[in-house]
PDB file of C-alpha atoms in Angstrom:
ATOM      1  CA  UNK A  93       0.000   0.000   0.000  1.00 83.00           C
ATOM      2  CA  UNK A  94       2.860   2.381   0.796  1.00 92.00           C
ATOM      3  CA  UNK A  95       4.385   1.583  -2.584  1.00 94.00           C
ATOM      4  CA  UNK A  96       1.141   2.594  -4.332  1.00 95.00           C
ATOM      5  CA  UNK A  97       1.083   5.935  -2.498  1.00 94.00           C
ATOM      6  CA  UNK A  98       4.721   6.598  -3.423  1.00 96.00           C
ATOM      7  CA  UNK A  99       4.163   5.743  -7.100  1.00 96.00           C
ATOM      8  CA  UNK A 100       1.098   7.993  -7.341  1.00 96.00           C
ATOM      9  CA  UNK A 101       2.983  10.764  -5.524  1.00 96.00           C
ATOM     10  CA  UNK A 102       5.918  10.565  -7.936  1.00 96.00           C
ATOM     11  CA  UNK A 103       3.581  10.505 -10.949  1.00 96.00           C
ATOM     12  CA  UNK A 104       1.837  13.540  -9.457  1.00 95.00           C
ATOM     13  CA  UNK A 105       5.161  15.350  -9.091  1.00 95.00           C
ATOM     14  CA  UNK A 106       5.968  14.718 -12.757  1.00 96.00           C
ATOM     15  CA  UNK A 107       2.436  15.693 -13.778  1.00 95.00           C
ATOM     16  CA  UNK A 108       2.420  18.942 -11.740  1.00 93.00           C
ATOM     17  CA  UNK A 109       5.878  19.894 -12.989  1.00 94.00           C
ATOM     18  CA  UNK A 110       4.905  19.198 -16.597  1.00 94.00           C
ATOM     19  CA  UNK A 111       1.507  20.926 -16.503  1.00 91.00           C
ATOM     20  CA  UNK A 112       2.887  24.009 -14.767  1.00 89.00           C
ATOM     21  CA  UNK A 113       5.823  24.328 -17.148  1.00 91.00           C
ATOM     22  CA  UNK A 114       3.492  23.963 -20.132  1.00 91.00           C
ATOM     23  CA  UNK A 115       1.352  26.706 -18.584  1.00 88.00           C
ATOM     24  CA  UNK A 116       4.400  28.964 -18.212  1.00 89.00           C
ATOM     25  CA  UNK A 117       5.384  28.253 -21.815  1.00 92.00           C
ATOM     26  CA  UNK A 118       1.982  29.300 -23.143  1.00 92.00           C
ATOM     27  CA  UNK A 119       1.867  32.360 -20.908  1.00 88.00           C
ATOM     28  CA  UNK A 120       5.220  33.422 -22.384  1.00 91.00           C
ATOM     29  CA  UNK A 121       3.945  32.684 -25.903  1.00 91.00           C
ATOM     30  CA  UNK A 122       0.934  34.883 -25.171  1.00 92.00           C
ATOM     31  CA  UNK A 123       3.230  37.673 -23.927  1.00 89.00           C
ATOM     32  CA  UNK A 124       1.868  37.430 -20.377  1.00 86.00           C
ATOM     33  CA  UNK A 125       4.427  38.904 -18.007  1.00 84.00           C
ATOM     34  CA  UNK A 126       5.786  36.518 -15.405  1.00 86.00           C
ATOM     35  CA  UNK A 127       7.557  37.407 -12.194  1.00 84.00           C
ATOM     36  CA  UNK A 128      11.253  37.113 -13.137  1.00 84.00           C
ATOM     37  CA  UNK A 129      10.229  34.467 -15.674  1.00 85.00           C
ATOM     38  CA  UNK A 130       9.620  32.031 -12.800  1.00 85.00           C
ATOM     39  CA  UNK A 131       6.110  32.424 -11.391  1.00 83.00           C
ATOM     40  CA  UNK A 132       2.722  33.684 -12.494  1.00 83.00           C
ATOM     41  CA  UNK A 133       1.995  37.236 -11.338  1.00 80.00           C
ATOM     42  CA  UNK A 134      -1.116  37.594  -9.215  1.00 77.00           C
ATOM     43  CA  UNK A 135      -2.891  40.366  -7.347  1.00 75.00           C
ATOM     44  CA  UNK A 136      -1.734  38.668  -4.135  1.00 74.00           C
ATOM     45  CA  UNK A 137       1.933  39.412  -4.936  1.00 74.00           C
ATOM     46  CA  UNK A 138       1.472  42.836  -3.312  1.00 74.00           C
ATOM     47  CA  UNK A 139       0.619  41.239   0.018  1.00 75.00           C
ATOM     48  CA  UNK A 140       2.958  38.243  -0.169  1.00 78.00           C
ATOM     49  CA  UNK A 141       6.108  39.235  -2.052  1.00 82.00           C
ATOM     50  CA  UNK A 142       6.341  42.995  -1.478  1.00 81.00           C
ATOM     51  CA  UNK A 143       6.366  42.734   2.355  1.00 83.00           C
ATOM     52  CA  UNK A 144       8.987  39.977   2.123  1.00 84.00           C
ATOM     53  CA  UNK A 145      11.172  42.078  -0.187  1.00 84.00           C
ATOM     54  CA  UNK A 146      10.734  45.084   2.113  1.00 84.00           C
ATOM     55  CA  UNK A 147      11.799  42.962   5.073  1.00 85.00           C
ATOM     56  CA  UNK A 148      14.868  41.708   3.252  1.00 88.00           C
ATOM     57  CA  UNK A 149      15.766  45.256   2.201  1.00 88.00           C
ATOM     58  CA  UNK A 150      14.847  47.290   5.307  1.00 86.00           C
ATOM     59  CA  UNK A 151      14.094  44.833   8.099  1.00 83.00           C
ATOM     60  CA  UNK A 152      10.484  46.048   8.175  1.00 80.00           C
ATOM     61  CA  UNK A 153       7.615  43.712   7.238  1.00 78.00           C
ATOM     62  CA  UNK A 154       5.169  45.932   5.324  1.00 73.00           C
ATOM     63  CA  UNK A 155       3.971  46.613   1.832  1.00 72.00           C
ATOM     64  CA  UNK A 156       4.378  49.905  -0.015  1.00 69.00           C
ATOM     65  CA  UNK A 157       1.029  51.531   0.750  1.00 67.00           C
ATOM     66  CA  UNK A 158       0.857  54.600   2.967  1.00 67.00           C
ATOM     67  CA  UNK A 159      -0.315  54.440   6.576  1.00 64.00           C
ATOM     68  CA  UNK A 160      -0.454  51.841   9.305  1.00 64.00           C
ATOM     69  CA  UNK A 161      -2.459  49.481   7.100  1.00 61.00           C
ATOM     70  CA  UNK A 162       0.764  48.635   5.298  1.00 59.00           C
ATOM     71  CA  UNK A 163       1.772  46.513   8.301  1.00 58.00           C
ATOM     72  CA  UNK A 164      -1.395  44.424   8.355  1.00 62.00           C
ATOM     73  CA  UNK A 165      -2.032  43.322   4.785  1.00 65.00           C
ATOM     74  CA  UNK A 166      -1.490  39.578   5.435  1.00 66.00           C
ATOM     75  CA  UNK A 167      -0.102  37.323   8.090  1.00 69.00           C
ATOM     76  CA  UNK A 168       3.629  36.703   7.631  1.00 69.00           C
ATOM     77  CA  UNK A 169       3.414  32.899   7.359  1.00 76.00           C
ATOM     78  CA  UNK A 170       3.685  32.469   3.596  1.00 78.00           C
ATOM     79  CA  UNK A 171       6.036  35.443   3.082  1.00 83.00           C
ATOM     80  CA  UNK A 172       8.377  33.905   5.685  1.00 86.00           C
ATOM     81  CA  UNK A 173       9.163  31.128   3.195  1.00 87.00           C
ATOM     82  CA  UNK A 174      10.108  33.793   0.688  1.00 86.00           C
ATOM     83  CA  UNK A 175      12.157  35.682   3.310  1.00 89.00           C
ATOM     84  CA  UNK A 176      14.099  32.577   4.357  1.00 92.00           C
ATOM     85  CA  UNK A 177      14.938  31.711   0.744  1.00 91.00           C
ATOM     86  CA  UNK A 178      15.687  35.397   0.060  1.00 91.00           C
ATOM     87  CA  UNK A 179      18.478  35.389   2.641  1.00 91.00           C
ATOM     88  CA  UNK A 180      20.355  32.863   0.533  1.00 94.00           C
ATOM     89  CA  UNK A 181      19.375  33.622  -3.074  1.00 93.00           C
ATOM     90  CA  UNK A 182      18.618  36.481  -5.459  1.00 92.00           C
ATOM     91  CA  UNK A 183      14.938  37.065  -6.297  1.00 88.00           C
ATOM     92  CA  UNK A 184      14.856  34.816  -9.385  1.00 91.00           C
ATOM     93  CA  UNK A 185      16.446  31.931  -7.487  1.00 93.00           C
ATOM     94  CA  UNK A 186      14.181  32.615  -4.500  1.00 91.00           C
ATOM     95  CA  UNK A 187      11.118  32.296  -6.711  1.00 89.00           C
ATOM     96  CA  UNK A 188      12.533  29.061  -8.161  1.00 91.00           C
ATOM     97  CA  UNK A 189      13.145  27.766  -4.614  1.00 92.00           C
ATOM     98  CA  UNK A 190       9.581  28.627  -3.573  1.00 87.00           C
ATOM     99  CA  UNK A 191       8.236  26.864  -6.688  1.00 88.00           C
ATOM    100  CA  UNK A 192      10.321  23.803  -5.874  1.00 91.00           C
ATOM    101  CA  UNK A 193       9.125  23.789  -2.260  1.00 90.00           C
ATOM    102  CA  UNK A 194       5.537  24.070  -3.448  1.00 88.00           C
ATOM    103  CA  UNK A 195       6.047  21.113  -5.802  1.00 92.00           C
ATOM    104  CA  UNK A 196       7.477  19.062  -2.940  1.00 92.00           C
ATOM    105  CA  UNK A 197       4.625  20.027  -0.610  1.00 90.00           C
ATOM    106  CA  UNK A 198       2.095  19.170  -3.297  1.00 91.00           C
ATOM    107  CA  UNK A 199       3.739  15.755  -3.731  1.00 94.00           C
ATOM    108  CA  UNK A 200       3.580  15.179   0.038  1.00 94.00           C
ATOM    109  CA  UNK A 201      -0.087  16.186   0.038  1.00 93.00           C
ATOM    110  CA  UNK A 202      -0.779  13.498  -2.575  1.00 94.00           C
ATOM    111  CA  UNK A 203       0.987  10.907  -0.432  1.00 96.00           C
ATOM    112  CA  UNK A 204      -1.074  11.918   2.617  1.00 96.00           C
ATOM    113  CA  UNK A 205      -4.274  12.084   0.568  1.00 95.00           C
ATOM    114  CA  UNK A 206      -3.906   8.403  -0.315  1.00 97.00           C
ATOM    115  CA  UNK A 207      -3.917   7.359   3.348  1.00 97.00           C
ATOM    116  CA  UNK A 208      -6.710   9.754   4.251  1.00 96.00           C
ATOM    117  CA  UNK A 209      -8.839   8.353   1.420  1.00 96.00           C
ATOM    118  CA  UNK A 210      -7.982   4.802   2.464  1.00 96.00           C
ATOM    119  CA  UNK A 211      -8.911   5.467   6.097  1.00 96.00           C
ATOM    120  CA  UNK A 212     -12.359   6.727   5.059  1.00 95.00           C
ATOM    121  CA  UNK A 213     -13.098   4.313   2.224  1.00 94.00           C
ATOM    122  CA  UNK A 214     -11.287   1.213   3.525  1.00 93.00           C
ATOM    123  CA  UNK A 215     -10.582   0.272  -0.082  1.00 94.00           C
ATOM    124  CA  UNK A 216      -7.133   0.468  -1.620  1.00 94.00           C
ATOM    125  CA  UNK A 217      -8.621   0.462  -5.113  1.00 96.00           C
ATOM    126  CA  UNK A 218     -10.891   3.464  -4.430  1.00 96.00           C
ATOM    127  CA  UNK A 219      -8.116   5.290  -2.577  1.00 96.00           C
ATOM    128  CA  UNK A 220      -5.845   4.730  -5.577  1.00 96.00           C
ATOM    129  CA  UNK A 221      -8.448   6.064  -8.006  1.00 96.00           C
ATOM    130  CA  UNK A 222      -9.260   9.148  -5.929  1.00 95.00           C
ATOM    131  CA  UNK A 223      -5.618   9.905  -5.207  1.00 95.00           C
ATOM    132  CA  UNK A 224      -4.763   9.556  -8.877  1.00 95.00           C
ATOM    133  CA  UNK A 225      -7.496  12.011  -9.800  1.00 94.00           C
ATOM    134  CA  UNK A 226      -6.349  14.428  -7.099  1.00 93.00           C
ATOM    135  CA  UNK A 227      -2.657  14.185  -7.894  1.00 92.00           C
ATOM    136  CA  UNK A 228      -2.152  13.377 -11.542  1.00 93.00           C
ATOM    137  CA  UNK A 229      -5.027  15.216 -13.223  1.00 89.00           C
ATOM    138  CA  UNK A 230      -3.886  18.812 -12.526  1.00 83.00           C
ATOM    139  CA  UNK A 231      -7.141  19.566 -10.694  1.00 83.00           C
ATOM    140  CA  UNK A 232      -5.167  20.373  -7.557  1.00 82.00           C
ATOM    141  CA  UNK A 233      -1.760  21.392  -8.868  1.00 81.00           C
ATOM    142  CA  UNK A 234      -2.792  24.350 -10.995  1.00 77.00           C
ATOM    143  CA  UNK A 235      -1.615  26.933  -8.453  1.00 77.00           C
ATOM    144  CA  UNK A 236       1.805  25.441  -7.705  1.00 79.00           C
ATOM    145  CA  UNK A 237       3.680  28.046  -9.801  1.00 77.00           C
ATOM    146  CA  UNK A 238       1.715  30.968  -8.382  1.00 76.00           C
ATOM    147  CA  UNK A 239       3.010  32.981  -5.443  1.00 66.00           C
ATOM    148  CA  UNK A 240       0.005  32.619  -3.187  1.00 61.00           C
ATOM    149  CA  UNK A 241      -1.067  30.322  -0.395  1.00 56.00           C
ATOM    150  CA  UNK A 242      -2.986  28.086  -2.794  1.00 54.00           C
ATOM    151  CA  UNK A 243       0.443  27.085  -4.095  1.00 49.00           C
ATOM    152  CA  UNK A 244       1.271  25.559  -0.728  1.00 51.00           C
ATOM    153  CA  UNK A 245      -2.134  24.128   0.138  1.00 49.00           C
ATOM    154  CA  UNK A 246      -3.612  22.885  -3.128  1.00 47.00           C
ATOM    155  CA  UNK A 247      -7.358  22.423  -3.382  1.00 41.00           C
TER     156      UNK A 247
END
């Protein structure tokens, strides 16, 4: 049973990597601007990446808006991943590191999903089918290359 979960998890990793890189390719082909050619730009970048960059630059966790509200745009949990990677890498490499971490976390979520499904369904066959749909089909991995919390906690 463990072997099945590992195989589906590895297939999901390959699937998520492939689907997300195909998505990036077509976004580039369509002249959609990417963040340092690594991740998809989103409206949430202002509240996730900007405070992290500010912290790395100034030591202050805030975005660039005026007033005290600039300190309270989002909780620092997700940006902390960016900050930790940012201590070691430039921004392009930091985004690549965050993408890689999100791929790994997605793969782990698939592995865990198999055992959660099995514990509810008490059927290895059904758990395998559901986990395959969750992991391999791109239903849950579509946000992995986005810089937002959905990239860490798919679906």
